[in-house]
Tab-separated table of C-alpha atoms in Angstrom:
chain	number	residue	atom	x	y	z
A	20	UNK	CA	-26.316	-2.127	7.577
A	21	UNK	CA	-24.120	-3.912	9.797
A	22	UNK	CA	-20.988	-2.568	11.497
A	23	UNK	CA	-18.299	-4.136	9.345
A	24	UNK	CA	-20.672	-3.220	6.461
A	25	UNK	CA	-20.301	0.597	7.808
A	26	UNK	CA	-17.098	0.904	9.266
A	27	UNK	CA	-15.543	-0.131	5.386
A	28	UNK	CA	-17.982	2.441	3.915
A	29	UNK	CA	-16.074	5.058	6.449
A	30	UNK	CA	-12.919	3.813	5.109
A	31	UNK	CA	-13.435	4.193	1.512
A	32	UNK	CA	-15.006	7.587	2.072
A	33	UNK	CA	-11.536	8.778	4.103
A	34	UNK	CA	-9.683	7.062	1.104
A	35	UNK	CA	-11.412	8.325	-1.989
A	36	UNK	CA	-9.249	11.073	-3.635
A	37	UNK	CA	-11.036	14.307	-3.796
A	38	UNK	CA	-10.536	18.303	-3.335
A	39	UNK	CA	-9.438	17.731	0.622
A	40	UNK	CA	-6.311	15.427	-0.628
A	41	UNK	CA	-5.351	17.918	-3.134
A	42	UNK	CA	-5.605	20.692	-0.527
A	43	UNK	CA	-3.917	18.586	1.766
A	44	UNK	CA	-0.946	17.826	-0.179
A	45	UNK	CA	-0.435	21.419	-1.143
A	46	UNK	CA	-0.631	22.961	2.053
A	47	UNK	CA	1.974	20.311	3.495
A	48	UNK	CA	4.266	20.736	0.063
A	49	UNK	CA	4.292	24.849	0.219
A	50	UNK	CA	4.232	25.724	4.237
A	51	UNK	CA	5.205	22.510	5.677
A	52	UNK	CA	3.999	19.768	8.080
A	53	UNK	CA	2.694	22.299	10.827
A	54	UNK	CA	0.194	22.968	7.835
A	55	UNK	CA	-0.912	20.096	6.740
A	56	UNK	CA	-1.905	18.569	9.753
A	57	UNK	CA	-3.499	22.432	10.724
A	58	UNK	CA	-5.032	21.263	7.213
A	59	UNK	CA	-6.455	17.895	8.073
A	60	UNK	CA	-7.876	19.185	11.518
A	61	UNK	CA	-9.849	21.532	9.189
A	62	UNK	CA	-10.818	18.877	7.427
A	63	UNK	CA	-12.323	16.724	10.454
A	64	UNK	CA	-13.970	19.520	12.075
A	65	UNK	CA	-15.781	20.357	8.970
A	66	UNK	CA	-17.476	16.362	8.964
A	67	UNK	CA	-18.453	17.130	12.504
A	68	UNK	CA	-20.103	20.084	10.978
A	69	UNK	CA	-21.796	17.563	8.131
A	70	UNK	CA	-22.911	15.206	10.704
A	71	UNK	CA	-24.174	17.502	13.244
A	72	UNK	CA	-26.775	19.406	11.059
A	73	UNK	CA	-27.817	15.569	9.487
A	74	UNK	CA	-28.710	14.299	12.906
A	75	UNK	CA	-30.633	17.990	13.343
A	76	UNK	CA	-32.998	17.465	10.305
A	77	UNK	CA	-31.932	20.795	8.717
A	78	UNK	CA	-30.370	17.909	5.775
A	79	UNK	CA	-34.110	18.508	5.151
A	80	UNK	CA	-33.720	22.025	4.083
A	81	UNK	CA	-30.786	21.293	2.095
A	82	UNK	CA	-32.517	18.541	0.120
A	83	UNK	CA	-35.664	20.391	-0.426
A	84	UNK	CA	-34.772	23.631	-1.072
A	85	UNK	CA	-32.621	23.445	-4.617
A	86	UNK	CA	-31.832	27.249	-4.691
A	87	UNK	CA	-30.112	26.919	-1.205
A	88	UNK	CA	-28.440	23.959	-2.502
A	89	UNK	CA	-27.019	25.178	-5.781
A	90	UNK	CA	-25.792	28.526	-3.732
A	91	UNK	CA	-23.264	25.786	-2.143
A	92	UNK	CA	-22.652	24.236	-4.784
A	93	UNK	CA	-21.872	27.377	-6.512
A	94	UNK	CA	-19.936	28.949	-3.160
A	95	UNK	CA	-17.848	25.264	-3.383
A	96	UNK	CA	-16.940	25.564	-6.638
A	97	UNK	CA	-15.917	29.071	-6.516
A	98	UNK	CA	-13.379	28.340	-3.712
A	99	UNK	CA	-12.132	25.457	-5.179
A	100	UNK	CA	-11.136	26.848	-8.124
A	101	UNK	CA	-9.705	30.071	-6.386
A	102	UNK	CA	-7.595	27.920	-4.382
A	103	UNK	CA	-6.097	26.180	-7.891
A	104	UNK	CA	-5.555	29.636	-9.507
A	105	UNK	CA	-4.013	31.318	-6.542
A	106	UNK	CA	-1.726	27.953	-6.560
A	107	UNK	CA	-0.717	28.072	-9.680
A	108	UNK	CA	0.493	31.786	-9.585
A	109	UNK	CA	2.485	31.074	-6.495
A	110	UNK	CA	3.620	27.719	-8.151
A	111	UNK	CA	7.267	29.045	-7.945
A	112	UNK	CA	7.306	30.662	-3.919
A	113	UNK	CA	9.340	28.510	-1.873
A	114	UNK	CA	8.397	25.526	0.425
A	115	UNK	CA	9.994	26.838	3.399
A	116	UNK	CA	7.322	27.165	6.315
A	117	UNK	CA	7.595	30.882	8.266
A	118	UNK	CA	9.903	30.779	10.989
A	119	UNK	CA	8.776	33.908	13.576
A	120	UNK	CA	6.417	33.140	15.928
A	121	UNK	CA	4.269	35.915	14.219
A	122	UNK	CA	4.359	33.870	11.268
A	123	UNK	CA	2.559	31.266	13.670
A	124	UNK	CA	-0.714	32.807	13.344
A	125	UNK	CA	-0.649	32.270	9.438
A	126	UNK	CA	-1.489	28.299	10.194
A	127	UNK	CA	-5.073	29.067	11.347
A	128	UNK	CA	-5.894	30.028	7.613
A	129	UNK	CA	-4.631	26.667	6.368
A	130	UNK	CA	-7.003	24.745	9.285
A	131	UNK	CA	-9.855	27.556	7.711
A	132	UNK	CA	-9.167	25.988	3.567
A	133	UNK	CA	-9.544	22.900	5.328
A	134	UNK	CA	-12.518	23.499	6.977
A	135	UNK	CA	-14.116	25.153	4.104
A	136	UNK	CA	-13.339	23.126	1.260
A	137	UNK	CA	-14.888	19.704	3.090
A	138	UNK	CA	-17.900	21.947	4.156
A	139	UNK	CA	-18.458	23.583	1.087
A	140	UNK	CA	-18.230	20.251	-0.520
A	141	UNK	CA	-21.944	19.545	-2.049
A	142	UNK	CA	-21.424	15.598	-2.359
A	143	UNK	CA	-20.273	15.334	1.033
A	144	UNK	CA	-23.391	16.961	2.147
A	145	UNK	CA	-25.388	14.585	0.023
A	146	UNK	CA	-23.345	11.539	1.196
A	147	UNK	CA	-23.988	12.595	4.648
A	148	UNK	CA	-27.494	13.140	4.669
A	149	UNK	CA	-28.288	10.126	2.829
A	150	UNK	CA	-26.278	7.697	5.161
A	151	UNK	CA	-27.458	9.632	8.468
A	152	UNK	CA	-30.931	9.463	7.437
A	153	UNK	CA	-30.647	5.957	7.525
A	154	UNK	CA	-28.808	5.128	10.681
A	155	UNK	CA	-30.889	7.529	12.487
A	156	UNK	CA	-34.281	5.607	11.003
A	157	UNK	CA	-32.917	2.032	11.679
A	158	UNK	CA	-31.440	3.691	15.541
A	159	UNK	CA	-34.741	3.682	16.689
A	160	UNK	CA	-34.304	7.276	17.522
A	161	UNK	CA	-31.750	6.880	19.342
A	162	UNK	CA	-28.451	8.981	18.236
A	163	UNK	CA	-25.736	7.350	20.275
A	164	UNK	CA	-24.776	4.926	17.283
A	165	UNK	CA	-24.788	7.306	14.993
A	166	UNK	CA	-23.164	9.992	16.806
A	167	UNK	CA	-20.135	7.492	17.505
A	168	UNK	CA	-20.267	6.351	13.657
A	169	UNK	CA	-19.973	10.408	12.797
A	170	UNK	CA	-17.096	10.583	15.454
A	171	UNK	CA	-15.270	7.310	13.979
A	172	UNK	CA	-15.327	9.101	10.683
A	173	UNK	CA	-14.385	11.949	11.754
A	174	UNK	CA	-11.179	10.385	13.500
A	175	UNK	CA	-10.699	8.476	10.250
A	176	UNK	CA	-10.307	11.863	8.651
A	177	UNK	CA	-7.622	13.476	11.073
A	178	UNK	CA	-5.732	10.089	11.301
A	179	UNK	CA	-5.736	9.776	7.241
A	180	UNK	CA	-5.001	13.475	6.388
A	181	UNK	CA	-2.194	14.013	9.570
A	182	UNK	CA	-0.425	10.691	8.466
A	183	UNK	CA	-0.140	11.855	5.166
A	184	UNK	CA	1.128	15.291	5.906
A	185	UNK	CA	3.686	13.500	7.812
A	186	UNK	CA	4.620	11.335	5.158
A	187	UNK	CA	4.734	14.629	2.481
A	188	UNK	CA	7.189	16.674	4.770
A	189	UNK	CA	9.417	13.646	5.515
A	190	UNK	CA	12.191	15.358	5.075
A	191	UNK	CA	14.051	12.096	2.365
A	192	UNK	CA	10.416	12.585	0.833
A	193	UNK	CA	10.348	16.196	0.647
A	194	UNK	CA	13.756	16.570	-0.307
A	195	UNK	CA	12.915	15.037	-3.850
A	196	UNK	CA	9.518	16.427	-4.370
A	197	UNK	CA	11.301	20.049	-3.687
A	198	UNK	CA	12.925	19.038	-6.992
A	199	UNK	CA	9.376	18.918	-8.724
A	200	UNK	CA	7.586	21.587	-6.617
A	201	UNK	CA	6.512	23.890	-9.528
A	202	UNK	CA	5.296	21.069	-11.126
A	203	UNK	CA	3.302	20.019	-8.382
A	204	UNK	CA	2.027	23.314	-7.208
A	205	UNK	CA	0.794	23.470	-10.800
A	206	UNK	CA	-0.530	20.020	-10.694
A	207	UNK	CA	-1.963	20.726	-7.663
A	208	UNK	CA	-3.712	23.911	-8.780
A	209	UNK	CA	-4.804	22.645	-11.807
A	210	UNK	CA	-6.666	19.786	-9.946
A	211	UNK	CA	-8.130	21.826	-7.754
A	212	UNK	CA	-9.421	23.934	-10.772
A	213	UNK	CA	-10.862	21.266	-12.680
A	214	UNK	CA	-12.717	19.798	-9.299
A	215	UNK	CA	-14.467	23.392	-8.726
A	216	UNK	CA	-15.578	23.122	-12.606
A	217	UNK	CA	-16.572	19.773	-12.437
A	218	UNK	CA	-18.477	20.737	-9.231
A	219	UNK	CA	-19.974	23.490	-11.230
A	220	UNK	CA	-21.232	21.550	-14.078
A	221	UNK	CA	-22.938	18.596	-12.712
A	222	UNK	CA	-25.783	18.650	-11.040
């Protein structure tokens, strides 16, 4: 593949709704923008994750060993839809962010559901290993183009995710989504259950 070829294929993958966005945009509409972005850091750190162990071969182990696979798949799914129950309970707390600094601490968990929902994610692994596989065959061996093509979509990811936390907690924005925010904590939940299931189900 060419580069124009791959650098749209990193686009659409950033752009493609999914459990991250949902996660996202809940994180930002409940605790704020100090979240979100926490959030989409999560997010990016987790393709490094993807990308590292895809350029290390062990994609090997994940492709050929379907028990390990499915335990991910099944760990994935799990989380997801704990995350959309837990969210819908809470559907009516409010959207303030905390305020202490001890309260500051809390926004390393948000930068962990981030983290663990893109790494837990089974068709990102798939995605990964598939596209790595090849730019690491057609590289000649060499890993410098596709460690910068793993660290372009990786940027892609925090730029994407950060910019729309912005855009959620701007505060004209959030002012009239603060309106809806029980309806969109439930949307939001119930998303993020159906995702896990869906996850569940297919193979």
């Amino acid at each position: 593949m060419d580069v124009i070829s791959l650098a749209v294929i990193g686009l659409l993958i950033v752009l493609s709704p999914g459990a991250d966005l949902v996660l996202m945009m809940k994180n930002s509409l409940n605790a704020g923008r100090r979240a979100g972005l926490w959030t989409a850091l999560g997010i990016s750190l987790a393709i490094g994750v993807h990308i590292g162990y895809s350029l290390l071969g062990l994609s090997y182990l994940l492709t050929e060993n379907l028990k390990l696979f499915n335990i991910i798949k099944y760990l994935g799914a799990a989380y997801l839809i704990y995350m959309g129950i837990k969210n819908i309970v809470t559907a009516k707390t409010s959207l303030a962010a905390p305020q202490n600094s001890k309260d500051n601490l809390h926004y390393f968990q948000y930068l962990y559901q981030g983290f663990l929902c893109n790494l837990l994610n089974p068709k990102t692994m798939l995605f990964f290993i598939s596209l790595f596989s090849q730019l690491v065959s057609s590289s000649n061996n060499s890993w410098f183009f596709p460690l910068s093509y793993g660290a372009y979509i990786a940027v892609l990811h925090l730029l994407w995710f950060s910019s729309l936390a912005i855009l959620l907690t701007y505060l004209p924005f959030k002012t009239r989504l603060s309106l809806l925010k029980t309806c969109l904590n439930r949307l939001c939940g119930g998303a993020l259950i159906i995702l896990g299931s869906l996850l569940a189900i297919r193979g």
